[in-house]
Short mmCIF file of C-alpha atoms in Angstrom, two decimals:
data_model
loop_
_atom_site.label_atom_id
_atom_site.label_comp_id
_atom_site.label_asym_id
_atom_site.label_seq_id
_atom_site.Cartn_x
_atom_site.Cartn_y
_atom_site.Cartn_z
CA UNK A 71 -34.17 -101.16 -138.44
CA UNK A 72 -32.89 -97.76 -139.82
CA UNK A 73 -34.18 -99.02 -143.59
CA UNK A 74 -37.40 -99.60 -141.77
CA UNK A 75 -38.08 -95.92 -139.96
CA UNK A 76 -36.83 -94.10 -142.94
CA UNK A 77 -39.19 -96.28 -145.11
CA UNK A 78 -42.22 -94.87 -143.28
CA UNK A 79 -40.87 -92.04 -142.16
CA UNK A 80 -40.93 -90.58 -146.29
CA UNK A 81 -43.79 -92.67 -146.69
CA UNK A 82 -45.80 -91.17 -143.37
CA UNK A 83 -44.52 -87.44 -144.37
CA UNK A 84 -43.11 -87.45 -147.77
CA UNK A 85 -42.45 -83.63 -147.22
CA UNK A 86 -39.21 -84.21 -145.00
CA UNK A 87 -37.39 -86.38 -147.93
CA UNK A 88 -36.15 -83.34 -149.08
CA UNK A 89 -34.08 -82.82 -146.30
CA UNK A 90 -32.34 -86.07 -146.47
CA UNK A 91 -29.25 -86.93 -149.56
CA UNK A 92 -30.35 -89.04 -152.48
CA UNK A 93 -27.66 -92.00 -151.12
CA UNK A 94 -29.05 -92.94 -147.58
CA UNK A 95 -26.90 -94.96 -146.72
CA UNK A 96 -23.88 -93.43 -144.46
CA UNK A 97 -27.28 -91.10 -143.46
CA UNK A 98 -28.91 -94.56 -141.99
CA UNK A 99 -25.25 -95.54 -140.41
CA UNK A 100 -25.46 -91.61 -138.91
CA UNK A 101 -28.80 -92.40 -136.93
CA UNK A 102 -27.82 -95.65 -135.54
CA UNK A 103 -24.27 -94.50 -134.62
CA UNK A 104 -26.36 -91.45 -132.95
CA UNK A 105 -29.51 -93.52 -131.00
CA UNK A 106 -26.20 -95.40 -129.56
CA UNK A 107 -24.38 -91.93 -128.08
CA UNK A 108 -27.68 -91.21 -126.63
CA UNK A 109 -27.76 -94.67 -125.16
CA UNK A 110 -24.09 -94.42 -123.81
CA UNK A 111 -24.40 -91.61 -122.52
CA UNK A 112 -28.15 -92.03 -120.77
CA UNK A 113 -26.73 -92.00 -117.40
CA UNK A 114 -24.41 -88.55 -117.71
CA UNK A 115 -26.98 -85.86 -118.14
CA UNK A 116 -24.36 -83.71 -118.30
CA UNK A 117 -22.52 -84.67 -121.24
CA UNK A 118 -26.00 -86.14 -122.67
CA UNK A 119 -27.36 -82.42 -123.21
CA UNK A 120 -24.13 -81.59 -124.37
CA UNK A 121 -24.41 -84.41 -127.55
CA UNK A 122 -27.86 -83.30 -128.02
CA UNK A 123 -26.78 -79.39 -128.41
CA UNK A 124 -24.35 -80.38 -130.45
CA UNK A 125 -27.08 -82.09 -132.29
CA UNK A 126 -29.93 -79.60 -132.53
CA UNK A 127 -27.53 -76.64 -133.45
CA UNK A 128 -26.09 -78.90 -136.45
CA UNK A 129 -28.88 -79.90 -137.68
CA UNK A 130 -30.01 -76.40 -138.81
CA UNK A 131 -28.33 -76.49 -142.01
CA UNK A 132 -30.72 -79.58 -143.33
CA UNK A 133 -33.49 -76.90 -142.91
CA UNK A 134 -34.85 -79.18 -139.48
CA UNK A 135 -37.62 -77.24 -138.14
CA UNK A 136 -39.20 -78.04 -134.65
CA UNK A 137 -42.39 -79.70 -136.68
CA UNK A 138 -40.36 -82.17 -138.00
CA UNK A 139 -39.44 -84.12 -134.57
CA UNK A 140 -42.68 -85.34 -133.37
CA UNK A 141 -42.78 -86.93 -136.81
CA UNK A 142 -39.16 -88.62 -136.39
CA UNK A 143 -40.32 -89.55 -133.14
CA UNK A 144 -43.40 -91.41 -134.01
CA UNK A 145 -41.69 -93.41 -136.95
CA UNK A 146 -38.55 -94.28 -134.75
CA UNK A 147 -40.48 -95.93 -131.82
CA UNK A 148 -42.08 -97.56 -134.66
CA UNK A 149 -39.16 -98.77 -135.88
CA UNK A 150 -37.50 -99.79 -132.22
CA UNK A 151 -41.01 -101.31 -131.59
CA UNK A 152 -41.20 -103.74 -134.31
CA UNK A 153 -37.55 -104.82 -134.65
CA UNK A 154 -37.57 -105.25 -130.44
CA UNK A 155 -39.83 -108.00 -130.84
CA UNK A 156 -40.87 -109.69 -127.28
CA UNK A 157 -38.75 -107.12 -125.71
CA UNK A 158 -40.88 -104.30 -126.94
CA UNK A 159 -42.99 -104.25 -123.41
CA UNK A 160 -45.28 -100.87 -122.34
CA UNK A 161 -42.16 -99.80 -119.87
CA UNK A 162 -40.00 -99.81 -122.60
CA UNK A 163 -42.00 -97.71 -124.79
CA UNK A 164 -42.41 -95.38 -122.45
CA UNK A 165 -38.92 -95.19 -121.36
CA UNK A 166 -38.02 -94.97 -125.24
CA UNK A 167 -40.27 -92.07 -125.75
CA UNK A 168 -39.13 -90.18 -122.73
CA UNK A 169 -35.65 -90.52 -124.15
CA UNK A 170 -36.51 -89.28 -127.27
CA UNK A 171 -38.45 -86.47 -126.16
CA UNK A 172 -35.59 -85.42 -124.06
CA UNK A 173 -33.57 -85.43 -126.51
CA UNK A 174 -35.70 -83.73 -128.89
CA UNK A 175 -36.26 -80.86 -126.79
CA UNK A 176 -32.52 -79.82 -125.66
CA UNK A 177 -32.37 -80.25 -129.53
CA UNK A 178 -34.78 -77.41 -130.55
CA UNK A 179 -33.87 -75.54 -127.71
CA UNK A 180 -30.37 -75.68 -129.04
CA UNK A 181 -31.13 -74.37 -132.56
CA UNK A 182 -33.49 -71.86 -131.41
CA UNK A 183 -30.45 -69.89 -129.30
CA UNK A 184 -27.98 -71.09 -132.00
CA UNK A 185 -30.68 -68.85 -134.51
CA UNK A 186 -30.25 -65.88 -132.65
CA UNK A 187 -26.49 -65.32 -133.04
CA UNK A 188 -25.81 -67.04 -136.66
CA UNK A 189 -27.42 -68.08 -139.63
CA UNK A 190 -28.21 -71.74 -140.26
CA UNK A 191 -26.01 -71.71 -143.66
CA UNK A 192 -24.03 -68.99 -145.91
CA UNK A 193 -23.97 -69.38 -149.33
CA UNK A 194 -20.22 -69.22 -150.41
CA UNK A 195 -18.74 -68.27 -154.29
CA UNK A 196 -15.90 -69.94 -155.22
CA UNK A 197 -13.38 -67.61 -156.09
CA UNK A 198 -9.99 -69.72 -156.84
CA UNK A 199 -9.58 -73.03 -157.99
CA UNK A 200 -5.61 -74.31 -158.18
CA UNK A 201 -4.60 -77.68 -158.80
CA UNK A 202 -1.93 -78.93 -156.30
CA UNK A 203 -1.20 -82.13 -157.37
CA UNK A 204 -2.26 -86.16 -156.52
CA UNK A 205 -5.75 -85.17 -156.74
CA UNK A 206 -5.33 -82.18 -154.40
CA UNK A 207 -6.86 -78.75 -154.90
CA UNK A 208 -6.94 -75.65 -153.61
CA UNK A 209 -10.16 -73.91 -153.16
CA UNK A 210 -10.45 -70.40 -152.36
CA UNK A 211 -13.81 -69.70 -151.42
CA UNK A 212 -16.01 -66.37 -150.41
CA UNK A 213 -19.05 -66.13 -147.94
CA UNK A 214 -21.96 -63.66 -148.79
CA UNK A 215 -21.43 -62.53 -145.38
CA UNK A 216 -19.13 -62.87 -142.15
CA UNK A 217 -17.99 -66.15 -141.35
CA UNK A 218 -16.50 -65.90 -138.08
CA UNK A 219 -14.27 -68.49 -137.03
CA UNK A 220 -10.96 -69.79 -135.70
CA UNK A 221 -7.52 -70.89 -136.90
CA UNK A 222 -8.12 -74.90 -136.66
CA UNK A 223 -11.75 -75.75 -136.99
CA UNK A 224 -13.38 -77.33 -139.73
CA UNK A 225 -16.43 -76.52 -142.05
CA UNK A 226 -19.26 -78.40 -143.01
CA UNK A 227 -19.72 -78.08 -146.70
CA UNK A 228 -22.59 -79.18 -149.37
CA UNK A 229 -22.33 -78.82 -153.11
CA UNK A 230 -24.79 -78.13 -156.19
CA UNK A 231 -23.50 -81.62 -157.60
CA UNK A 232 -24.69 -83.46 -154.00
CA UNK A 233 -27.43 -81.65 -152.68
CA UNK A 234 -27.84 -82.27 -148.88
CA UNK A 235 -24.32 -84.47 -148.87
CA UNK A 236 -22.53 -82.29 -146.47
CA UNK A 237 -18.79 -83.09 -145.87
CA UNK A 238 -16.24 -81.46 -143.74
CA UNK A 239 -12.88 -79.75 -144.77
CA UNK A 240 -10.62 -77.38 -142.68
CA UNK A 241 -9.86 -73.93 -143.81
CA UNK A 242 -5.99 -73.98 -144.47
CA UNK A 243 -5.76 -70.22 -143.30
CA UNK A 244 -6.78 -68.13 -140.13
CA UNK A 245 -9.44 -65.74 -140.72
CA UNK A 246 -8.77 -62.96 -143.17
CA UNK A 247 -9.67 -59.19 -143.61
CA UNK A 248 -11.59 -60.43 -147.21
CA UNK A 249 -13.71 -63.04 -145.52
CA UNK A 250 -12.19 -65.54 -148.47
CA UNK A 251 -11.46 -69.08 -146.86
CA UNK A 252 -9.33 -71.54 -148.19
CA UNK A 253 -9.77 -75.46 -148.14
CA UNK A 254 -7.31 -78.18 -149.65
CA UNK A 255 -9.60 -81.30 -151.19
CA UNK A 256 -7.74 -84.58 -151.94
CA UNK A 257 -10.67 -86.23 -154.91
CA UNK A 258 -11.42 -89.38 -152.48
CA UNK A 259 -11.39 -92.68 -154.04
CA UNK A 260 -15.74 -93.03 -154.84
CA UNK A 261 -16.07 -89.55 -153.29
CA UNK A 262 -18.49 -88.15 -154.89
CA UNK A 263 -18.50 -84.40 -153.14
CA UNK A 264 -14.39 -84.25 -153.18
CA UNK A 265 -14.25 -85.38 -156.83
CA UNK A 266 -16.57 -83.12 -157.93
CA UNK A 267 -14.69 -80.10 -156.05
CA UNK A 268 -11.54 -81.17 -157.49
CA UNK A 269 -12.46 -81.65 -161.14
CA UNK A 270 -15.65 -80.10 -161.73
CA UNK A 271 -15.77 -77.29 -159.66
CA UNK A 272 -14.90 -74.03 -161.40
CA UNK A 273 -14.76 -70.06 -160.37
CA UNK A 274 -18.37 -69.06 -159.98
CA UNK A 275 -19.97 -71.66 -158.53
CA UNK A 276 -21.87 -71.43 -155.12
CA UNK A 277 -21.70 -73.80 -152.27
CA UNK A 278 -23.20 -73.62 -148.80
CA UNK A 279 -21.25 -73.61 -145.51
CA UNK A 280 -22.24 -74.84 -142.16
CA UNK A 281 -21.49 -73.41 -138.99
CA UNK A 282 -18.08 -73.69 -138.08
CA UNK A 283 -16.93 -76.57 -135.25
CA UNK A 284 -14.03 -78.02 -133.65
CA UNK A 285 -12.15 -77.40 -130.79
CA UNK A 286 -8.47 -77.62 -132.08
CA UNK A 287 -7.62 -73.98 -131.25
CA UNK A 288 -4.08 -71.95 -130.43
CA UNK A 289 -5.66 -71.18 -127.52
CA UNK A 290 -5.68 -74.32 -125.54
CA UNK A 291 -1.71 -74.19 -125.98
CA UNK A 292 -2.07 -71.53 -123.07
CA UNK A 293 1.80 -70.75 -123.17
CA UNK A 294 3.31 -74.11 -123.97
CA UNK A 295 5.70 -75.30 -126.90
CA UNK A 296 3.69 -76.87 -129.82
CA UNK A 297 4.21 -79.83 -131.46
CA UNK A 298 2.24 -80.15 -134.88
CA UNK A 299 1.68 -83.78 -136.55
CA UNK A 300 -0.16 -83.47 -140.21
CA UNK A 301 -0.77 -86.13 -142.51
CA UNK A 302 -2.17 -85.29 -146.24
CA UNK A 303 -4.71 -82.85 -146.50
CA UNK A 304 -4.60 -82.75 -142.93
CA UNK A 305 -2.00 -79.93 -142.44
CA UNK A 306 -4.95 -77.40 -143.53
CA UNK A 307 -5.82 -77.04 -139.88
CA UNK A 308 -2.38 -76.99 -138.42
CA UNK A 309 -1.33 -74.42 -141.04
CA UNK A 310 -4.13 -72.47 -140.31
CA UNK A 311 -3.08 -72.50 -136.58
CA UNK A 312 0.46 -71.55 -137.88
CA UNK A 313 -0.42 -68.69 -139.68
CA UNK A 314 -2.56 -67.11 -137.06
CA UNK A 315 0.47 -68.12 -134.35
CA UNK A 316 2.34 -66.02 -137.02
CA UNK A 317 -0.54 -62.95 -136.71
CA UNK A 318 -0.07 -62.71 -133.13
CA UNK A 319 2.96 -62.99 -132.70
CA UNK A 320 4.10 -65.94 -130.62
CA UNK A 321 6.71 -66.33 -128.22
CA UNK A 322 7.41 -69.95 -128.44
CA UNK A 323 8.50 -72.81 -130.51
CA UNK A 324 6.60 -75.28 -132.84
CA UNK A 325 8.14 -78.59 -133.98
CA UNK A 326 6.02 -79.97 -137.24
CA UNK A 327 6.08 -82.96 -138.58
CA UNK A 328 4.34 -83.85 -141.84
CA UNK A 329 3.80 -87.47 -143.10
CA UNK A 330 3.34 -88.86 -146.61
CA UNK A 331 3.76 -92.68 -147.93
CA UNK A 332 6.46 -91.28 -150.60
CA UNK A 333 8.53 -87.75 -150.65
CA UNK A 334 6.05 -86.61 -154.25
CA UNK A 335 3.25 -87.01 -151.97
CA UNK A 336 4.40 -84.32 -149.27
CA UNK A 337 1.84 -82.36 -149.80
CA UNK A 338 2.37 -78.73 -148.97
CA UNK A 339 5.93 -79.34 -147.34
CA UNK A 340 7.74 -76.25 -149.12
CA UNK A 341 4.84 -73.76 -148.51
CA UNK A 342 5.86 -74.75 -144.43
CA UNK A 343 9.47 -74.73 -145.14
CA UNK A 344 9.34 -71.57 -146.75
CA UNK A 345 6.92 -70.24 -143.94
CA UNK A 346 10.33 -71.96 -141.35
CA UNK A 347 12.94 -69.50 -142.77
CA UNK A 348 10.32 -66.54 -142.03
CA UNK A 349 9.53 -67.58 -138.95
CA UNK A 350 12.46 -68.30 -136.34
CA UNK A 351 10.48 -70.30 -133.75
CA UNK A 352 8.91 -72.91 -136.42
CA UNK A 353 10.94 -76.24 -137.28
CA UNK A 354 9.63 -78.14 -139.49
CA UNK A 355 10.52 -82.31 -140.25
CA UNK A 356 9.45 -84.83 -142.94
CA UNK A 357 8.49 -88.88 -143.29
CA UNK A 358 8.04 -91.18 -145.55
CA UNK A 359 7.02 -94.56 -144.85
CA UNK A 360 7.35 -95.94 -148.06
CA UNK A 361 10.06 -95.06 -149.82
CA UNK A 362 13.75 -94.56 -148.24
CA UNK A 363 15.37 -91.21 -148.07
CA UNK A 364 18.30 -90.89 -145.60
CA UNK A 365 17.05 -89.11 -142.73
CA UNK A 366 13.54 -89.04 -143.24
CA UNK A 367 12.32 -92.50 -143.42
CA UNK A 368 9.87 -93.90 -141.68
CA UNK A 369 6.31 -93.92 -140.76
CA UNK A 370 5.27 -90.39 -139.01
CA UNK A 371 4.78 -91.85 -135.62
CA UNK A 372 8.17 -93.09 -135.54
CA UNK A 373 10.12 -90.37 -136.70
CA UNK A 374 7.75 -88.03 -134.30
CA UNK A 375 8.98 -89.87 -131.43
CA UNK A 376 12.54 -90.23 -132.28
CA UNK A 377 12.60 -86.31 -132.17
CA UNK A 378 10.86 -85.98 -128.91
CA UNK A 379 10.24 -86.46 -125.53
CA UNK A 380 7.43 -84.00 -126.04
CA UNK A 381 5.95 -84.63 -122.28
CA UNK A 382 6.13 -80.04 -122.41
CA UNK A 383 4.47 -79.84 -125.18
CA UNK A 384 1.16 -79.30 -126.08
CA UNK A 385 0.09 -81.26 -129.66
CA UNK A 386 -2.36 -80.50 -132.06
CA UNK A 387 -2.61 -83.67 -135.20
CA UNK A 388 -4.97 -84.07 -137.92
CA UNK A 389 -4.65 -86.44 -141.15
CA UNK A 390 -5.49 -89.65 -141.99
CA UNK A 391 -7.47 -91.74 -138.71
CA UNK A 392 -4.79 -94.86 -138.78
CA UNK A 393 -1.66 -92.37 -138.43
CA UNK A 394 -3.75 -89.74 -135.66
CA UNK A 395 -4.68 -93.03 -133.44
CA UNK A 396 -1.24 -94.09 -133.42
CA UNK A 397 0.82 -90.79 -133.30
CA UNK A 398 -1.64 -90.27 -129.88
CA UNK A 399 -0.45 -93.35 -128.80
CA UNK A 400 3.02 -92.64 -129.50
CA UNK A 401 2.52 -88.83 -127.16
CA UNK A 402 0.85 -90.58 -124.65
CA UNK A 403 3.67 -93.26 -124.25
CA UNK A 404 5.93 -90.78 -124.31
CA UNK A 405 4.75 -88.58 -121.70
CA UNK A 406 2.09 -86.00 -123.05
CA UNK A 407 -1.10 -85.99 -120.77
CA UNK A 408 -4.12 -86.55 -123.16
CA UNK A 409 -5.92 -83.36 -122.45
CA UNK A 410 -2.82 -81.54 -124.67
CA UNK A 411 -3.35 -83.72 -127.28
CA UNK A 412 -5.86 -81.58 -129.28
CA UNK A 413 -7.39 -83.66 -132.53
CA UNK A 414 -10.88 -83.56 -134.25
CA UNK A 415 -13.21 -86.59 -134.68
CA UNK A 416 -12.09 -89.31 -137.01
CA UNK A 417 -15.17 -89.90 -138.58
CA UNK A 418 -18.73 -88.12 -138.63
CA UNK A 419 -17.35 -85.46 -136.61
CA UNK A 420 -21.03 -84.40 -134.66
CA UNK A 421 -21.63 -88.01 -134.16
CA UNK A 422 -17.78 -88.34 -132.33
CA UNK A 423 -17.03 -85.08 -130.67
CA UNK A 424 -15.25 -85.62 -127.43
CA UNK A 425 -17.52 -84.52 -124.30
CA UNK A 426 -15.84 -83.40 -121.21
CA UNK A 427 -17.30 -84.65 -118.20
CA UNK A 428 -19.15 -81.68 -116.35
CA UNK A 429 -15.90 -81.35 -114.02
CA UNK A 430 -13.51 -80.77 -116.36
CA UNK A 431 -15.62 -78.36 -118.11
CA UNK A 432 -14.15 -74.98 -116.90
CA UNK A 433 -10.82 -76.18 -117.94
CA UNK A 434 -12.03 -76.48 -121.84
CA UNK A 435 -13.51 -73.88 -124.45
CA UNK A 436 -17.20 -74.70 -124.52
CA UNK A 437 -18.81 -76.46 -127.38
#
């Protein structure tokens, strides 16, 4: 079905295949994954406008314009209509195209307000490029103009080598007086956006930014005890939440664990231990799953909950999806209430941001 509507979609209005990646297909697995939030959430109009913000203000940096949706419209009930088959009847047409144009509308709406306080991209110069080892590097980055943000949410990102293939990174520091941010890029196995920051990438070139996102912020700790769980590239957030801890001086303690399958793949763990003898209220705690070392073997999980009970605490974790779903499990066995376990998405982050029921709103930052 999605092969079908993007078919006639370019064919209908070849103008708006510009805006699309030259590989559609994760963009074809995006659109289904999204027409099925919309249908989850069809009965919680609450949380439904909330997706559809969400939507609308993200989709600024493809250069969406409100022309464009009565033509996405149009080819999509196409689409639904001829794959339905019997079940295609008039009510469902029309209950189809009041979805859509529901949707459609909080959508521009969205990136209409979103316009007035930001731009839709910034073009960023890369400014440092370090190699850190197992395909890792360090990318110093800065933004023609102010990038505001904070400590522990992640960037969209496209590249000159993948036009309109946007991927999100975390900046590994809290905001700075230059503007410069810095992300960590492990070269992904057929990645061709991290590979291409990691080994072609050089000082001088441009890339374009997205507005920032996320929700894993210092400031949902309130004044709790932290514990910090990072996997791989994944500790850019949580030392980005350090550092700014650091800035404001906190006045309680952070236990961090970082994970790696063998103790040359513990990425970044001096920078944090050196960071631990500045810093009296950080500890910081290795594993390795796959390769013993008195003392710190084991899988991250394990090891995190050998050190706890953490039911006090509030968590923040990032890193690989298999090791986040199961260190959760591990905090919530062990006592932590979900709402202070603080994580981003696991995949296509717009398409799987958690949505707080309207109740629960004033208690959380708003998206």
């Amino acid at each position: 079905m999605t092969v079908y509507f993007y078919a006639i979609l370019f064919s209908r209005y070849p103008q708006v295949r510009q805006l699309f990646p030259a590989d559609m297909d994760v963009q074809r697995d995006r659109l289904l994954r999204g027409l099925l939030r919309i249908i989850e959430l069809v009965d919680d109009p609450h949380r439904l406008v909330q997706f559809c913000s969400l939507l609308g203000r993200d989709h600024r940096k493809f250069g969406t314009v409100d022309a464009h949706y009565p033509a996405v419209g149009e080819c999509l009930l196409a689409a639904l209509a001829r794959y339905a088959g019997d079940a295609w009847t008039h009510e469902m047409a029309a209950a189809w195209t009041r979805a859509y144009n529901t949707a459609a509308r909080v959508m521009i709406l969205a990136a209409q307000d979103d316009s007035r306080v930001r731009p839709a991209t910034w073009k960023a110069e890369i400014v440092g490029h370090l190699p850190r080892g197992h395909g890792i590097a360090e990318i110093t980055v800065r933004p023609d103009q102010a990038y505001p943000y904070v400590a522990g949410q992640y960037v969209t990102m496209e590249t000159p080598w993948r036009p309109q293939a946007w991927r999100h990174y975390s900046p590994a520091n809290a905001p700075r007086p230059d503007n410069t941010l810095t992300f960590h890029v492990r070269a992904v196995s057929g990645g061709t956006v991290s590979s291409a920051l990691v080994h072609h990438a050089t000082v001088g070139d441009i890339v374009q930014l997205g507005s920032p996102q996320g929700e894993m912020a210092l400031s949902s700790a309130e004044d709790r005890d932290l514990v910090c769980v990072a996997g791989g590239t994944g500790l850019a957030p949580i030392r980005a939440i350090l550092e700014e801890a650091a800035r404001t001086g906190i006045r309680r303690y952070v236990d961090l664990f970082i994970g790696a399958r063998t103790a040359e793949e513990l990425y970044g763990l001096d920078d944090m231990l050196r960071m631990a003898q500045r810093q009296h209220w950080l500890s910081v705690r290795a594993a390795v799953s796959h390769q013993h070392i008195v003392g710190r073997e084991g899988t991250l999980p394990q090891v995190l909950h050998e050190f706890g009970p953490w039911d006090q605490h509030e968590a923040f974790l990032c890193g690989p999806p298999a090791m986040v779903t199961t260190a959760v499990r591990t905090l919530i066995r062990d006592g932590v209430p979900a709402s202070r376990i603080h994580y981003d998405p696991l995949e296509t982050p717009v398409l799987n941001t958690p949505l707080a029921p309207a109740r629960h709103r004033q208690e959380n930052a708003p998206l």
